[in-house]
């Protein structure tokens, strides 16, 4: 996890959305000495966060804080949160993965005095839990100084990539590569099995060579063991990301032949195994279903 020698002392911050990613963020913030005020619509998530040292409140309206992080599944959830925040200056670190059009529209929904930062996460829930996630930050440069100690507590590295909306563009390009690498990993493991190789040998051998990647490290063991739960990213959620990537490519007129080739396999996996990890795309290209 990153550290920052210029970071100012701990402060109180809010976190709306305490799921796989948000819950891991909250734990890191508490461990770093921040006082964390949290909210989630799910009672189980609220209870887990409370056990992790988060002060759980009844509504985002109760977050009279300088910094609020949002980690939410849909633009509607983000809009609802923004509408409920107190009418006082708040720097909002919006980390959800959203379609670019929705991201840009949000700038008109923050209440007067709020500063909204575009700050999606690059990394799975497992990577966030391990302190290995990356943040892409776009927006007001001065606001970066306000949120710097918060970001240092939750991410290995933060990239200031440009204006509001640019961070989402970078995140969608990163996810474009994830989509391709994820399917390539599944195909490689299944090929190795079909060739009669011992996957316990195959995985470290591939990981150490030129074909290795972070996605391979994360997903190859899941595919080899046919263990797709608990998910680091649900296929049902991944569907939203795939649509956002495709929309960006269409808007800018970029060809994506490799991404296009993955989509039929992902659609099959999303339909059959919506609650499994995205590694379960392997089941869509294999006759073996080990549910």
PDB file of N, CA, C and O in Angstrom, residues 145-172:
ATOM      1  N   UNK A 145      -5.048  17.773  -2.916  1.00  0.00           N
ATOM      2  CA  UNK A 145      -4.348  17.943  -1.643  1.00  0.00           C
ATOM      3  C   UNK A 145      -5.261  17.614  -0.470  1.00  0.00           C
ATOM      4  O   UNK A 145      -4.808  17.103   0.553  1.00  0.00           O
ATOM      5  N   UNK A 146      -6.540  17.880  -0.609  1.00  0.00           N
ATOM      6  CA  UNK A 146      -7.495  17.565   0.452  1.00  0.00           C
ATOM      7  C   UNK A 146      -7.633  16.062   0.643  1.00  0.00           C
ATOM      8  O   UNK A 146      -7.715  15.576   1.769  1.00  0.00           O
ATOM      9  N   UNK A 147      -7.631  15.330  -0.474  1.00  0.00           N
ATOM     10  CA  UNK A 147      -7.907  13.890  -0.384  1.00  0.00           C
ATOM     11  C   UNK A 147      -6.642  13.040  -0.377  1.00  0.00           C
ATOM     12  O   UNK A 147      -6.727  11.821  -0.235  1.00  0.00           O
ATOM     13  N   UNK A 148      -5.465  13.662  -0.514  1.00  0.00           N
ATOM     14  CA  UNK A 148      -4.233  12.896  -0.622  1.00  0.00           C
ATOM     15  C   UNK A 148      -4.043  11.876   0.518  1.00  0.00           C
ATOM     16  O   UNK A 148      -3.732  10.709   0.257  1.00  0.00           O
ATOM     17  N   UNK A 149      -4.222  12.233   1.792  1.00  0.00           N
ATOM     18  CA  UNK A 149      -4.015  11.237   2.855  1.00  0.00           C
ATOM     19  C   UNK A 149      -5.029  10.101   2.825  1.00  0.00           C
ATOM     20  O   UNK A 149      -4.735   8.983   3.234  1.00  0.00           O
ATOM     21  N   UNK A 150      -6.219  10.399   2.318  1.00  0.00           N
ATOM     22  CA  UNK A 150      -7.245   9.364   2.183  1.00  0.00           C
ATOM     23  C   UNK A 150      -6.849   8.376   1.091  1.00  0.00           C
ATOM     24  O   UNK A 150      -6.881   7.155   1.282  1.00  0.00           O
ATOM     25  N   UNK A 151      -6.448   8.895  -0.051  1.00  0.00           N
ATOM     26  CA  UNK A 151      -6.068   8.031  -1.168  1.00  0.00           C
ATOM     27  C   UNK A 151      -4.832   7.207  -0.837  1.00  0.00           C
ATOM     28  O   UNK A 151      -4.720   6.052  -1.234  1.00  0.00           O
ATOM     29  N   UNK A 152      -3.892   7.802  -0.088  1.00  0.00           N
ATOM     30  CA  UNK A 152      -2.684   7.079   0.293  1.00  0.00           C
ATOM     31  C   UNK A 152      -3.002   5.879   1.163  1.00  0.00           C
ATOM     32  O   UNK A 152      -2.264   4.884   1.154  1.00  0.00           O
ATOM     33  N   UNK A 153      -4.114   5.942   1.899  1.00  0.00           N
ATOM     34  CA  UNK A 153      -4.474   4.847   2.792  1.00  0.00           C
ATOM     35  C   UNK A 153      -5.141   3.687   2.078  1.00  0.00           C
ATOM     36  O   UNK A 153      -5.121   2.554   2.576  1.00  0.00           O
ATOM     37  N   UNK A 154      -5.737   3.942   0.902  1.00  0.00           N
ATOM     38  CA  UNK A 154      -6.537   2.886   0.282  1.00  0.00           C
ATOM     39  C   UNK A 154      -5.947   2.316  -0.998  1.00  0.00           C
ATOM     40  O   UNK A 154      -6.437   1.296  -1.485  1.00  0.00           O
ATOM     41  N   UNK A 155      -4.922   2.956  -1.564  1.00  0.00           N
ATOM     42  CA  UNK A 155      -4.415   2.487  -2.857  1.00  0.00           C
ATOM     43  C   UNK A 155      -2.898   2.420  -2.867  1.00  0.00           C
ATOM     44  O   UNK A 155      -2.221   3.176  -2.173  1.00  0.00           O
ATOM     45  N   UNK A 156      -2.372   1.513  -3.671  1.00  0.00           N
ATOM     46  CA  UNK A 156      -0.925   1.396  -3.832  1.00  0.00           C
ATOM     47  C   UNK A 156      -0.363   2.607  -4.557  1.00  0.00           C
ATOM     48  O   UNK A 156       0.753   3.045  -4.285  1.00  0.00           O
ATOM     49  N   UNK A 157      -1.124   3.151  -5.484  1.00  0.00           N
ATOM     50  CA  UNK A 157      -0.668   4.302  -6.250  1.00  0.00           C
ATOM     51  C   UNK A 157      -1.868   5.033  -6.819  1.00  0.00           C
ATOM     52  O   UNK A 157      -2.889   4.416  -7.141  1.00  0.00           O
ATOM     53  N   UNK A 158      -1.752   6.353  -6.920  1.00  0.00           N
ATOM     54  CA  UNK A 158      -2.794   7.163  -7.535  1.00  0.00           C
ATOM     55  C   UNK A 158      -2.201   7.925  -8.709  1.00  0.00           C
ATOM     56  O   UNK A 158      -1.153   8.558  -8.574  1.00  0.00           O
ATOM     57  N   UNK A 159      -2.876   7.853  -9.862  1.00  0.00           N
ATOM     58  CA  UNK A 159      -2.437   8.567 -11.056  1.00  0.00           C
ATOM     59  C   UNK A 159      -3.374   9.738 -11.311  1.00  0.00           C
ATOM     60  O   UNK A 159      -4.578   9.543 -11.504  1.00  0.00           O
ATOM     61  N   UNK A 160      -2.833  10.947 -11.312  1.00  0.00           N
ATOM     62  CA  UNK A 160      -3.598  12.117 -11.701  1.00  0.00           C
ATOM     63  C   UNK A 160      -3.551  12.189 -13.223  1.00  0.00           C
ATOM     64  O   UNK A 160      -2.512  12.499 -13.811  1.00  0.00           O
ATOM     65  N   UNK A 161      -4.664  11.879 -13.873  1.00  0.00           N
ATOM     66  CA  UNK A 161      -4.640  11.651 -15.325  1.00  0.00           C
ATOM     67  C   UNK A 161      -5.215  12.794 -16.149  1.00  0.00           C
ATOM     68  O   UNK A 161      -5.103  12.772 -17.375  1.00  0.00           O
ATOM     69  N   UNK A 162      -5.829  13.785 -15.490  1.00  0.00           N
ATOM     70  CA  UNK A 162      -6.357  14.893 -16.282  1.00  0.00           C
ATOM     71  C   UNK A 162      -7.614  15.473 -15.685  1.00  0.00           C
ATOM     72  O   UNK A 162      -7.800  15.499 -14.462  1.00  0.00           O
ATOM     73  N   UNK A 163      -8.501  15.928 -16.550  1.00  0.00           N
ATOM     74  CA  UNK A 163      -9.727  16.590 -16.131  1.00  0.00           C
ATOM     75  C   UNK A 163     -10.784  15.574 -15.713  1.00  0.00           C
ATOM     76  O   UNK A 163     -10.640  14.363 -15.913  1.00  0.00           O
ATOM     77  N   UNK A 164     -11.864  16.105 -15.158  1.00  0.00           N
ATOM     78  CA  UNK A 164     -12.993  15.264 -14.788  1.00  0.00           C
ATOM     79  C   UNK A 164     -13.484  14.509 -16.031  1.00  0.00           C
ATOM     80  O   UNK A 164     -13.719  15.110 -17.081  1.00  0.00           O
ATOM     81  N   UNK A 165     -13.612  13.206 -15.903  1.00  0.00           N
ATOM     82  CA  UNK A 165     -14.003  12.335 -17.019  1.00  0.00           C
ATOM     83  C   UNK A 165     -12.830  11.575 -17.599  1.00  0.00           C
ATOM     84  O   UNK A 165     -13.003  10.465 -18.107  1.00  0.00           O
ATOM     85  N   UNK A 166     -11.625  12.156 -17.517  1.00  0.00           N
ATOM     86  CA  UNK A 166     -10.456  11.466 -18.068  1.00  0.00           C
ATOM     87  C   UNK A 166     -10.118  10.202 -17.287  1.00  0.00           C
ATOM     88  O   UNK A 166      -9.652   9.212 -17.861  1.00  0.00           O
ATOM     89  N   UNK A 167     -10.340  10.214 -15.982  1.00  0.00           N
ATOM     90  CA  UNK A 167     -10.043   9.027 -15.175  1.00  0.00           C
ATOM     91  C   UNK A 167     -10.947   7.866 -15.569  1.00  0.00           C
ATOM     92  O   UNK A 167     -10.509   6.708 -15.613  1.00  0.00           O
ATOM     93  N   UNK A 168     -12.201   8.174 -15.863  1.00  0.00           N
ATOM     94  CA  UNK A 168     -13.111   7.118 -16.325  1.00  0.00           C
ATOM     95  C   UNK A 168     -12.659   6.580 -17.676  1.00  0.00           C
ATOM     96  O   UNK A 168     -12.722   5.371 -17.924  1.00  0.00           O
ATOM     97  N   UNK A 169     -12.188   7.455 -18.554  1.00  0.00           N
ATOM     98  CA  UNK A 169     -11.684   6.990 -19.843  1.00  0.00           C
ATOM     99  C   UNK A 169     -10.503   6.031 -19.646  1.00  0.00           C
ATOM    100  O   UNK A 169     -10.427   4.975 -20.283  1.00  0.00           O
ATOM    101  N   UNK A 170      -9.579   6.389 -18.753  1.00  0.00           N
ATOM    102  CA  UNK A 170      -8.431   5.523 -18.478  1.00  0.00           C
ATOM    103  C   UNK A 170      -8.896   4.199 -17.884  1.00  0.00           C
ATOM    104  O   UNK A 170      -8.411   3.124 -18.261  1.00  0.00           O
ATOM    105  N   UNK A 171      -9.842   4.240 -16.959  1.00  0.00           N
ATOM    106  CA  UNK A 171     -10.332   3.013 -16.323  1.00  0.00           C
ATOM    107  C   UNK A 171     -10.979   2.084 -17.349  1.00  0.00           C
ATOM    108  O   UNK A 171     -10.767   0.859 -17.327  1.00  0.00           O
ATOM    109  N   UNK A 172     -11.742   2.628 -18.277  1.00  0.00           N
ATOM    110  CA  UNK A 172     -12.387   1.784 -19.273  1.00  0.00           C
ATOM    111  C   UNK A 172     -11.363   1.149 -20.210  1.00  0.00           C
ATOM    112  O   UNK A 172     -11.523   0.000 -20.628  1.00  0.00           O
TER     113      UNK A 172
END
